[in-house]
Amino acid sequence: MQSTLSRPQVEVVHISGHLNGSNASALQGQLNAAVAANPSIPLLIDMSQVESLDSAGLMAFVSALSLAQQLDRQLSLCSIAPSVRIIFELTQLDRVFRIFDNPAAFEGALH
């Protein structure tokens, strides 16, 4: 479901597939582990391979953001497909998460 790439200034986690009630618990565990692993650098979640997202999957992201805020770690999302991004917009979570069009836009915002 995910792979992690570490760069000197940012950690990127790639999420893929259908994020729903059947795998939301595992997703939440993986996201929380990624958030807690290296709180000194920003974390970017690349969602370019996410096909669908339901409320349970969305809650996994909210949980990870909550943990990141507790640890004072920057957590951002990028490359969200329009069919998935609408869920963030309808729930107004697009106002809570920092969302970038792609990894390059995120890295540009860091400098």
XYZ file of N, CA, C and O in Angstrom:
444
model
N 0.817 -1.188 0.000
C 0.000 0.000 0.000
C 0.859 1.248 0.000
O 0.475 2.250 -0.539
N 2.028 1.205 0.593
C 2.861 2.396 0.605
C 4.324 2.037 0.515
O 4.730 0.938 0.869
N 5.085 2.968 0.017
C 6.534 2.866 0.072
C 7.031 4.225 0.516
O 6.388 5.238 0.282
N 8.157 4.238 1.167
C 8.668 5.484 1.706
C 10.013 5.797 1.098
O 10.882 4.932 1.032
N 10.181 7.019 0.653
C 11.455 7.498 0.139
C 11.907 8.625 1.042
O 11.130 9.525 1.347
N 13.141 8.582 1.464
C 13.658 9.678 2.271
C 14.619 10.501 1.439
O 15.499 9.961 0.786
N 14.434 11.782 1.463
C 15.340 12.728 0.830
C 15.928 13.547 1.966
O 15.371 13.583 3.056
N 17.014 14.242 1.718
C 17.619 15.001 2.809
C 16.666 15.982 3.492
O 16.728 16.169 4.675
N 15.750 16.592 2.743
C 14.903 17.632 3.320
C 13.432 17.245 3.460
O 12.666 17.994 4.029
N 13.048 16.105 2.948
C 11.641 15.727 2.977
C 11.514 14.203 2.923
O 12.323 13.534 2.303
N 10.497 13.686 3.586
C 10.171 12.267 3.484
C 8.889 12.159 2.665
O 7.916 12.863 2.934
N 8.895 11.291 1.657
C 7.735 11.118 0.780
C 7.170 9.723 0.990
O 7.899 8.736 0.924
N 5.873 9.651 1.240
C 5.165 8.381 1.376
C 4.195 8.276 0.207
O 3.390 9.181 -0.020
N 4.286 7.187 -0.536
C 3.399 6.949 -1.682
C 2.266 6.028 -1.246
O 2.520 4.931 -0.755
N 1.055 6.471 -1.441
C -0.147 5.712 -1.088
C -0.837 5.320 -2.396
O -0.895 6.122 -3.333
N -1.390 4.103 -2.433
C -2.052 3.676 -3.661
C -3.279 2.827 -3.359
O -3.448 2.315 -2.253
N -4.126 2.705 -4.365
C -5.269 1.806 -4.307
C -6.552 2.459 -3.836
O -6.730 3.671 -3.894
N -7.451 1.607 -3.353
C -8.747 2.030 -2.841
C -8.623 2.135 -1.332
O -8.337 1.134 -0.663
N -8.832 3.308 -0.784
C -8.701 3.535 0.650
C -10.099 3.587 1.246
O -10.834 4.555 1.042
N -10.460 2.504 1.936
C -11.822 2.388 2.436
C -11.840 1.638 3.766
O -10.791 1.352 4.337
N -13.025 1.320 4.225
C -13.198 0.660 5.517
C -12.436 -0.637 5.663
O -12.040 -0.999 6.770
N -12.189 -1.335 4.564
C -11.507 -2.628 4.661
C -10.015 -2.492 4.940
O -9.394 -3.425 5.431
N -9.418 -1.339 4.631
C -7.985 -1.187 4.862
C -7.624 0.102 5.599
O -6.454 0.425 5.760
N -8.613 0.834 6.075
C -8.362 2.121 6.729
C -7.545 1.972 8.006
O -6.680 2.801 8.294
N -7.792 0.925 8.751
C -7.041 0.721 9.994
C -5.558 0.505 9.705
O -4.691 1.085 10.372
N -5.261 -0.314 8.706
C -3.864 -0.546 8.322
C -3.241 0.735 7.779
O -2.084 1.062 8.106
N -3.993 1.485 6.986
C -3.504 2.755 6.456
C -3.190 3.716 7.594
O -2.138 4.354 7.608
N -4.091 3.811 8.561
C -3.880 4.707 9.693
C -2.618 4.334 10.450
O -1.823 5.202 10.802
N -2.400 3.051 10.669
C -1.190 2.602 11.348
C 0.065 2.965 10.573
O 1.064 3.422 11.155
N 0.026 2.787 9.266
C 1.190 3.101 8.425
C 1.458 4.608 8.386
O 2.606 5.044 8.464
N 0.407 5.394 8.272
C 0.582 6.846 8.242
C 1.110 7.361 9.575
O 2.016 8.183 9.619
N 0.532 6.870 10.677
C 0.986 7.307 11.990
C 2.432 6.915 12.240
O 3.199 7.682 12.820
N 2.826 5.722 11.781
C 4.227 5.296 11.923
C 5.144 6.201 11.114
O 6.223 6.581 11.574
N 4.715 6.577 9.910
C 5.524 7.467 9.070
C 5.651 8.842 9.717
O 6.725 9.442 9.712
N 4.568 9.332 10.298
C 4.592 10.642 10.953
C 5.543 10.629 12.146
O 6.333 11.547 12.338
N 5.488 9.566 12.929
C 6.284 9.495 14.155
C 7.753 9.166 13.896
O 8.610 9.439 14.736
N 8.060 8.602 12.730
C 9.403 8.084 12.463
C 10.484 9.145 12.449
O 11.570 8.926 12.962
N 10.245 10.276 11.864
C 11.289 11.290 11.734
C 10.657 12.676 11.790
O 10.560 13.357 10.773
N 10.229 13.101 12.970
C 9.474 14.348 13.064
C 10.243 15.622 12.738
O 9.656 16.690 12.656
N 11.532 15.523 12.512
C 12.319 16.737 12.267
C 12.264 17.217 10.810
O 12.700 18.321 10.520
N 11.741 16.391 9.901
C 11.654 16.811 8.498
C 10.203 16.747 8.026
O 9.409 15.964 8.539
N 9.846 17.558 7.028
C 8.474 17.538 6.508
C 8.119 16.179 5.884
O 8.976 15.488 5.341
N 6.852 15.841 5.979
C 6.336 14.598 5.402
C 5.355 14.955 4.296
O 4.429 15.748 4.502
N 5.572 14.373 3.123
C 4.686 14.572 1.978
C 4.043 13.245 1.624
O 4.743 12.247 1.427
N 2.734 13.218 1.553
C 2.010 12.011 1.155
C 1.594 12.178 -0.298
O 0.773 13.032 -0.632
N 2.201 11.366 -1.161
C 1.921 11.392 -2.598
C 0.734 10.478 -2.861
O 0.813 9.266 -2.664
N -0.364 11.051 -3.326
C -1.601 10.305 -3.529
C -1.908 10.072 -5.005
O -3.046 9.797 -5.377
N -0.889 10.136 -5.849
C -1.102 10.020 -7.293
C -1.674 8.664 -7.703
O -2.302 8.554 -8.757
N -1.484 7.632 -6.892
C -1.973 6.296 -7.232
C -3.217 5.895 -6.433
O -3.629 4.732 -6.465
N -3.826 6.843 -5.727
C -5.048 6.551 -4.972
C -6.225 6.591 -5.930
O -6.442 7.579 -6.623
N -6.971 5.486 -5.980
C -8.094 5.371 -6.909
C -9.409 5.835 -6.308
O -10.271 6.352 -7.018
N -9.596 5.603 -5.009
C -10.827 6.031 -4.352
C -10.573 6.198 -2.861
O -9.606 5.658 -2.322
N -11.459 6.958 -2.230
C -11.319 7.269 -0.814
C -12.707 7.389 -0.218
O -13.562 8.096 -0.762
N -12.939 6.687 0.897
C -14.215 6.843 1.585
C -13.975 7.497 2.941
O -12.850 7.904 3.255
N -15.016 7.617 3.749
C -14.895 8.331 5.019
C -13.909 7.658 5.968
O -13.194 8.339 6.707
N -13.838 6.334 5.952
C -12.889 5.633 6.821
C -11.452 5.934 6.396
O -10.578 6.166 7.240
N -11.214 5.944 5.103
C -9.884 6.299 4.608
C -9.546 7.739 4.916
O -8.418 8.060 5.306
N -10.523 8.611 4.785
C -10.324 10.023 5.091
C -9.943 10.211 6.562
O -9.054 11.006 6.886
N -10.568 9.456 7.434
C -10.270 9.566 8.863
C -8.839 9.132 9.180
O -8.231 9.642 10.121
N -8.286 8.223 8.388
C -6.891 7.828 8.584
C -5.971 9.027 8.323
O -4.990 9.241 9.065
N -6.283 9.820 7.320
C -5.491 11.019 7.036
C -5.665 12.064 8.137
O -4.701 12.720 8.545
N -6.886 12.221 8.636
C -7.137 13.172 9.718
C -6.366 12.759 10.973
O -5.767 13.600 11.647
N -6.343 11.470 11.264
C -5.592 10.969 12.416
C -4.102 11.261 12.267
O -3.442 11.694 13.216
N -3.573 11.032 11.074
C -2.152 11.291 10.825
C -1.849 12.780 10.964
O -0.813 13.159 11.533
N -2.738 13.640 10.475
C -2.530 15.076 10.602
C -2.563 15.490 12.068
O -1.754 16.315 12.505
N -3.468 14.924 12.820
C -3.558 15.238 14.242
C -2.264 14.868 14.965
O -1.735 15.653 15.766
N -1.734 13.692 14.660
C -0.471 13.269 15.261
C 0.662 14.191 14.821
O 1.503 14.590 15.634
N 0.689 14.551 13.557
C 1.731 15.453 13.053
C 1.683 16.793 13.784
O 2.731 17.342 14.146
N 0.491 17.296 14.027
C 0.360 18.564 14.738
C 0.855 18.439 16.173
O 1.519 19.333 16.687
N 0.577 17.302 16.815
C 1.061 17.067 18.172
C 2.583 17.025 18.222
O 3.194 17.473 19.185
N 3.182 16.474 17.159
C 4.643 16.348 17.099
C 5.300 17.568 16.453
O 6.510 17.587 16.264
N 4.494 18.552 16.090
C 4.976 19.753 15.403
C 5.703 19.393 14.108
O 6.764 19.923 13.795
N 5.113 18.456 13.362
C 5.686 18.020 12.087
C 4.794 18.480 10.944
O 3.572 18.347 11.001
N 5.413 18.993 9.909
C 4.665 19.405 8.725
C 4.226 18.180 7.948
O 5.039 17.318 7.614
N 2.929 18.072 7.647
C 2.378 16.989 6.840
C 1.589 17.619 5.709
O 0.720 18.457 5.947
N 1.913 17.238 4.489
C 1.234 17.770 3.309
C 0.837 16.631 2.381
O 1.390 15.532 2.455
N -0.107 16.921 1.499
C -0.574 15.960 0.504
C -0.276 16.512 -0.884
O -0.249 17.727 -1.087
N -0.078 15.615 -1.852
C 0.103 16.069 -3.232
C -0.459 15.056 -4.220
O -0.713 13.902 -3.876
N -0.627 15.523 -5.437
C -1.016 14.695 -6.590
C -2.326 13.950 -6.353
O -2.441 12.758 -6.630
N -3.326 14.663 -5.871
C -4.624 14.047 -5.596
C -5.488 14.118 -6.847
O -5.690 15.199 -7.417
N -6.004 12.978 -7.281
C -6.880 12.922 -8.450
C -8.156 13.727 -8.172
O -8.624 13.785 -7.029
N -8.728 14.345 -9.193
C -9.946 15.148 -8.992
C -11.076 14.380 -8.308
O -11.791 14.948 -7.483
N -11.232 13.096 -8.631
C -12.311 12.306 -8.030
C -12.090 12.070 -6.538
O -13.042 11.827 -5.793
N -10.844 12.138 -6.092
C -10.528 11.990 -4.670
C -10.499 13.365 -4.003
O -10.977 13.535 -2.880
N -9.990 14.346 -4.702
C -9.889 15.699 -4.132
C -11.260 16.260 -3.780
O -11.400 17.010 -2.805
N -12.280 15.899 -4.535
C -13.625 16.404 -4.260
C -14.071 16.015 -2.850
O -14.803 16.761 -2.195
N -13.612 14.880 -2.361
C -13.964 14.440 -1.007
C -13.362 15.394 0.022
O -14.019 15.772 0.996
N -12.118 15.805 -0.206
C -11.494 16.777 0.686
C -12.237 18.114 0.614
O -12.407 18.785 1.630
N -12.691 18.484 -0.571
C -13.391 19.755 -0.733
C -14.782 19.722 -0.097
O -15.179 20.671 0.580
N -15.518 18.635 -0.292
C -16.867 18.526 0.271
C -16.849 18.538 1.797
O -17.775 19.053 2.428
N -15.809 17.958 2.376
C -15.685 17.928 3.836
C -14.929 19.142 4.362
O -14.708 19.261 5.563
N -14.511 20.018 3.468
C -13.732 21.224 3.752
C -12.376 20.906 4.389
O -11.752 21.778 4.989
N -11.923 19.689 4.243
C -10.597 19.323 4.738
C -9.495 19.855 3.827
O -8.331 19.865 4.216
N -9.861 20.320 2.634
C -8.864 20.962 1.784
C -8.395 22.277 2.404
O -7.352 22.803 2.037
N -9.139 22.776 3.399
C -8.736 23.978 4.124
C -7.847 23.644 5.320
O -7.222 24.527 5.890
N -7.831 22.381 5.695
C -7.063 21.930 6.855
C -5.706 21.370 6.425
O -4.685 21.647 7.052
N -5.714 20.570 5.367
C -4.477 19.972 4.849
C -3.807 20.942 3.876
O -4.481 21.654 3.129
N -2.487 20.913 3.864
C -1.736 21.615 2.811
C -1.674 20.656 1.630
O -1.106 19.566 1.739
N -2.282 21.060 0.517
C -2.376 20.201 -0.666
C -1.639 20.869 -1.819
O -1.901 22.034 -2.138
N -0.750 20.099 -2.449
C 0.043 20.591 -3.575
C -0.292 19.789 -4.824
O -0.677 18.620 -4.737
N -0.114 20.411 -5.983
C -0.406 19.733 -7.248
C 0.526 18.555 -7.495
O 0.117 17.550 -8.078
N 1.788 18.684 -7.078
C 2.779 17.633 -7.328
C 3.944 17.798 -6.355
O 4.027 18.820 -5.662
N 4.846 16.821 -6.300
C 5.987 16.919 -5.379
C 6.877 18.134 -5.645
O 7.402 18.738 -4.709
N 7.027 18.517 -6.899
C 7.865 19.671 -7.221
C 7.285 20.956 -6.622
O 8.031 21.811 -6.133
N 5.968 21.095 -6.658
C 5.332 22.283 -6.069
C 5.554 22.311 -4.554
O 5.812 23.367 -3.971
N 5.489 21.147 -3.931
C 5.758 21.064 -2.490
C 7.187 21.477 -2.179
O 7.449 22.280 -1.297
N 8.132 20.895 -2.927
C 9.538 21.205 -2.680
C 9.831 22.676 -2.961
O 10.633 23.295 -2.264
N 9.163 23.253 -3.954
C 9.337 24.673 -4.232
C 8.851 25.543 -3.082
O 9.406 26.604 -2.811
N 7.810 25.099 -2.391
C 7.266 25.848 -1.253
C 8.189 25.780 -0.036
O 8.107 26.620 0.852
N 9.070 24.785 -0.006
C 9.998 24.647 1.115
C 11.116 25.664 1.063
O 11.740 25.976 2.068
N 11.426 26.149 -0.133
C 12.591 27.050 -0.289
C 12.194 28.486 -0.222
O 11.163 28.934 -0.383
